[in-house]
Short mmCIF file of C-alpha atoms in Angstrom, two decimals:
data_model
loop_
_atom_site.label_atom_id
_atom_site.label_comp_id
_atom_site.label_asym_id
_atom_site.label_seq_id
_atom_site.Cartn_x
_atom_site.Cartn_y
_atom_site.Cartn_z
CA MET A 28 62.90 40.60 -175.57
CA ASN A 29 59.98 40.91 -173.18
CA LYS A 30 61.04 44.53 -172.74
CA LYS A 31 60.29 45.03 -176.42
CA LEU A 32 56.78 43.72 -175.89
CA ALA A 33 56.33 46.05 -172.94
CA ALA A 34 57.62 49.00 -174.93
CA ALA A 35 55.21 48.28 -177.74
CA LEU A 36 52.29 48.03 -175.34
CA SER A 37 53.21 51.25 -173.57
CA GLY A 38 52.91 53.08 -176.87
CA GLY A 39 49.51 51.60 -177.63
CA ALA A 40 46.26 53.41 -177.14
CA VAL A 41 44.55 52.76 -173.84
CA LEU A 42 41.27 54.35 -174.79
CA VAL A 43 41.62 58.14 -174.89
CA LEU A 44 44.67 58.75 -172.74
CA ALA A 45 46.16 61.29 -175.14
CA LEU A 46 43.09 63.48 -175.13
CA SER A 47 43.19 67.01 -173.83
CA GLY A 48 40.99 70.05 -174.07
CA CYS A 49 38.88 72.46 -172.10
CA ALA A 50 36.19 73.63 -174.50
CA ASP A 51 32.55 73.59 -173.45
CA GLU A 52 30.27 71.03 -175.02
CA GLY A 53 26.58 70.40 -174.91
CA ASP A 54 25.11 68.30 -172.13
CA LYS A 55 24.24 65.48 -174.54
CA VAL A 56 27.85 65.10 -175.65
CA ASN A 57 29.08 65.15 -172.05
CA ASP A 58 26.43 62.64 -171.02
CA TRP A 59 27.50 60.29 -173.82
CA ALA A 60 31.14 60.64 -172.84
CA LYS A 61 30.35 59.92 -169.19
CA THR A 62 28.36 56.81 -170.12
CA VAL A 63 31.25 55.41 -172.14
CA CYS A 64 34.04 56.44 -169.78
CA ASP A 65 32.32 55.09 -166.67
CA GLN A 66 32.21 51.67 -168.33
CA ALA A 67 35.67 52.07 -169.80
CA LYS A 68 37.42 52.68 -166.48
CA PRO A 69 37.75 49.01 -165.41
CA GLN A 70 38.86 48.06 -168.92
CA ILE A 71 41.55 50.74 -168.94
CA GLN A 72 42.68 49.36 -165.56
CA LYS A 73 42.75 45.83 -166.96
CA ARG A 74 44.96 46.97 -169.82
CA ALA A 75 47.31 48.80 -167.46
CA ASP A 76 47.61 45.69 -165.30
CA ALA A 77 48.26 43.54 -168.38
CA GLN A 78 51.05 45.84 -169.45
CA GLN A 79 52.55 45.71 -165.95
CA LEU A 80 52.42 41.91 -166.06
CA ILE A 81 54.66 41.90 -169.11
CA ILE A 82 57.01 44.51 -167.66
CA SER A 83 57.30 42.74 -164.31
CA THR A 84 58.29 39.47 -165.97
CA ALA A 85 62.04 39.89 -166.09
CA ALA A 86 63.60 39.84 -169.55
CA ASP A 87 66.16 37.44 -168.15
CA GLY A 88 63.53 35.27 -166.50
CA LYS A 89 62.55 31.75 -167.44
CA PRO A 90 60.96 31.37 -170.89
CA ALA A 91 58.00 29.56 -169.35
CA ASP A 92 57.32 32.52 -167.05
CA ILE A 93 57.55 34.97 -169.95
CA GLN A 94 55.23 32.79 -172.01
CA ALA A 95 52.61 32.58 -169.26
CA ALA A 96 52.74 36.31 -168.53
CA ASP A 97 52.47 37.36 -172.16
CA SER A 98 49.67 34.90 -172.85
CA LYS A 99 47.59 36.21 -169.94
CA ALA A 100 48.33 39.82 -170.83
CA PHE A 101 47.23 39.43 -174.43
CA LYS A 102 44.02 37.69 -173.35
CA ASP A 103 43.24 40.44 -170.86
CA ILE A 104 43.82 43.17 -173.45
CA ALA A 105 41.63 41.36 -175.96
CA ASP A 106 38.86 41.03 -173.36
CA ALA A 107 39.20 44.72 -172.49
CA ASP A 108 38.93 45.79 -176.12
CA ARG A 109 35.78 43.71 -176.59
CA ALA A 110 34.29 45.27 -173.46
CA LEU A 111 35.17 48.75 -174.72
CA ALA A 112 33.43 47.99 -178.00
CA LYS A 113 30.33 46.89 -176.09
CA ALA A 114 30.41 50.05 -173.98
CA ILE A 115 30.51 52.22 -177.09
CA GLU A 116 27.75 50.16 -178.69
CA GLY A 117 25.57 50.36 -175.59
CA ALA A 118 25.95 54.13 -175.36
CA GLY A 119 24.42 54.59 -178.80
CA ALA A 120 25.66 56.94 -181.47
CA PRO A 121 27.40 60.01 -180.02
CA PRO A 122 25.42 63.24 -180.55
CA VAL A 123 27.93 64.78 -182.93
CA GLU A 124 28.24 65.09 -186.69
CA ASN A 125 28.65 61.64 -188.28
CA GLY A 126 28.16 60.18 -184.81
CA GLU A 127 26.77 56.87 -186.02
CA LYS A 128 29.71 56.28 -188.35
CA ILE A 129 32.18 57.24 -185.63
CA GLN A 130 30.52 54.76 -183.29
CA GLN A 131 30.38 51.90 -185.80
CA ASP A 132 33.97 52.41 -186.94
CA ALA A 133 35.25 52.38 -183.37
CA ILE A 134 33.27 49.23 -182.53
CA LYS A 135 34.45 47.42 -185.65
CA GLU A 136 38.09 48.26 -185.16
CA LEU A 137 38.13 47.53 -181.42
CA ASN A 138 36.69 44.09 -182.09
CA ALA A 139 39.24 43.52 -184.85
CA THR A 140 42.01 44.52 -182.46
CA ALA A 141 40.68 42.05 -179.88
CA VAL A 142 40.87 39.28 -182.47
CA ALA A 143 44.44 40.30 -183.28
CA TYR A 144 45.47 40.13 -179.62
CA GLU A 145 43.88 36.70 -179.36
CA GLY A 146 46.02 35.71 -182.33
CA LEU A 147 49.11 36.88 -180.48
CA LYS A 148 48.07 34.83 -177.47
CA LYS A 149 47.86 31.71 -179.64
CA GLN A 150 51.24 32.57 -181.14
CA VAL A 151 52.81 32.86 -177.69
CA ASP A 152 51.11 29.68 -176.45
CA ALA A 153 52.58 27.76 -179.39
CA LEU A 154 56.18 28.67 -178.52
CA ASP A 155 58.48 26.04 -177.04
CA PRO A 156 59.94 27.40 -173.79
CA GLY A 157 62.22 24.37 -173.64
CA ASN A 158 64.27 25.59 -176.58
CA GLN A 159 65.66 29.00 -175.71
CA GLN A 160 66.85 29.90 -179.20
CA LYS A 161 63.57 28.98 -180.87
CA PHE A 162 61.68 30.70 -178.09
CA ALA A 163 63.70 33.88 -178.59
CA ASP A 164 63.08 33.79 -182.34
CA GLY A 165 59.38 33.20 -181.80
CA LEU A 166 59.12 36.02 -179.30
CA GLN A 167 60.67 38.34 -181.87
CA GLY A 168 57.80 37.46 -184.20
CA VAL A 169 55.33 38.26 -181.44
CA ALA A 170 56.96 41.65 -180.88
CA ASP A 171 56.72 42.40 -184.61
CA GLY A 172 53.05 41.46 -184.62
CA LEU A 173 52.41 43.66 -181.61
CA LYS A 174 53.73 46.70 -183.48
CA LYS A 175 51.07 46.18 -186.17
CA ILE A 176 48.31 45.72 -183.62
CA GLU A 177 49.41 48.89 -181.84
CA LYS A 178 48.58 50.87 -184.97
CA MET A 179 45.19 49.14 -185.19
CA ASP A 180 44.53 50.12 -181.58
CA GLN A 181 45.37 53.73 -182.25
CA ASP A 182 43.27 53.83 -185.42
CA ALA A 183 40.30 52.34 -183.60
CA LEU A 184 40.30 55.04 -180.96
CA ALA A 185 41.33 57.95 -183.16
CA LYS A 186 37.70 58.14 -184.27
CA LEU A 187 36.75 59.20 -180.75
CA GLN A 188 39.60 61.60 -180.16
CA GLY A 189 38.63 64.50 -182.38
CA GLY A 190 36.53 67.60 -181.88
CA GLU A 191 33.98 68.14 -179.15
CA LEU A 192 33.55 64.41 -178.55
CA GLY A 193 37.23 63.95 -177.75
CA THR A 194 37.26 67.03 -175.55
CA ALA A 195 34.25 65.77 -173.60
CA MET A 196 35.82 62.35 -173.06
CA ALA A 197 39.08 63.93 -171.92
CA LYS A 198 37.23 65.49 -168.99
CA GLN A 199 35.89 62.19 -167.71
CA PRO A 200 37.81 60.51 -164.85
CA GLY A 201 36.97 57.10 -166.30
CA CYS A 202 38.98 57.83 -169.42
CA GLN A 203 42.12 58.94 -167.63
CA LYS A 204 45.34 56.97 -167.56
CA ALA A 205 45.31 54.12 -165.09
CA LYS A 206 48.16 52.99 -162.87
CA PRO A 207 48.76 49.26 -162.42
CA SER A 208 46.87 47.93 -159.42
CA SER A 209 50.02 46.32 -158.02
CA PRO A 210 53.21 44.65 -159.22
CA ALA A 211 51.91 41.68 -161.16
CA ALA A 212 52.96 38.21 -160.17
CA LYS A 213 53.82 35.68 -162.81
CA PRO A 214 50.88 33.38 -163.54
CA GLY A 215 51.15 30.05 -161.80
CA SER A 216 54.31 30.94 -159.93
CA THR A 217 55.68 32.99 -157.07
CA PRO A 218 58.45 35.56 -157.44
CA SER A 219 61.86 33.98 -157.03
CA LYS A 220 64.42 35.61 -154.76
CA ASP A 221 67.19 34.81 -157.20
CA ALA A 222 65.29 35.88 -160.30
CA GLY A 223 67.70 38.74 -160.80
CA THR A 224 70.61 36.33 -161.12
CA ALA A 225 68.99 34.10 -163.70
CA LYS A 226 71.04 33.38 -166.77
CA PRO A 227 69.96 35.73 -169.61
CA THR A 228 68.13 34.03 -172.43
CA PRO A 229 68.96 34.80 -176.05
CA ALA A 230 65.77 36.86 -176.10
CA ALA A 231 66.97 38.99 -173.22
CA SER A 232 70.35 39.47 -174.83
CA ARG A 233 68.75 40.81 -178.00
CA SER A 234 66.44 43.10 -176.04
CA ALA A 235 69.35 45.31 -175.19
CA GLU A 236 70.24 45.83 -178.83
#
């Protein structure tokens, strides 16, 4: 089941990773893009690391480990989205047509997405890892919620991905896809040598469906 969470996250927008283009833009547009992307870089890294934390928590691992990993990951993504919103706000309106509206829409939706991820964290925290069946059912609800938030994430950043603004941001190193810093350890625990032989939970069994 945790694999489903990881799959949903991997499809989510991590700022402007899908951007491409090679057109020339004015210096003002490029300057704006650099300002935002320079601040976005650590947040993109934080999101990549959060995704890796979920992936590295084995689907057949202990429910308590999955719960801790997912909780931390959702908090980190929420924090990153809020920081991205602040970066866009601090950069001012981009010097393009309807720039102020583009900026305000992106800020509003990034903050809304952060709230949604915080809601998922609370949902995960409320699960009972002592009851595998209930935990599996609850994790399914989390995965369903993540799919909805993924669309919110994409909508929030779509505002920045069009035209000369999107092309300018695509050129910036800070807005490029980030690789996880390192294989993430499970919060509050150390990797177990026999983790691969752990008995699959109901959640893990359904993840293969």
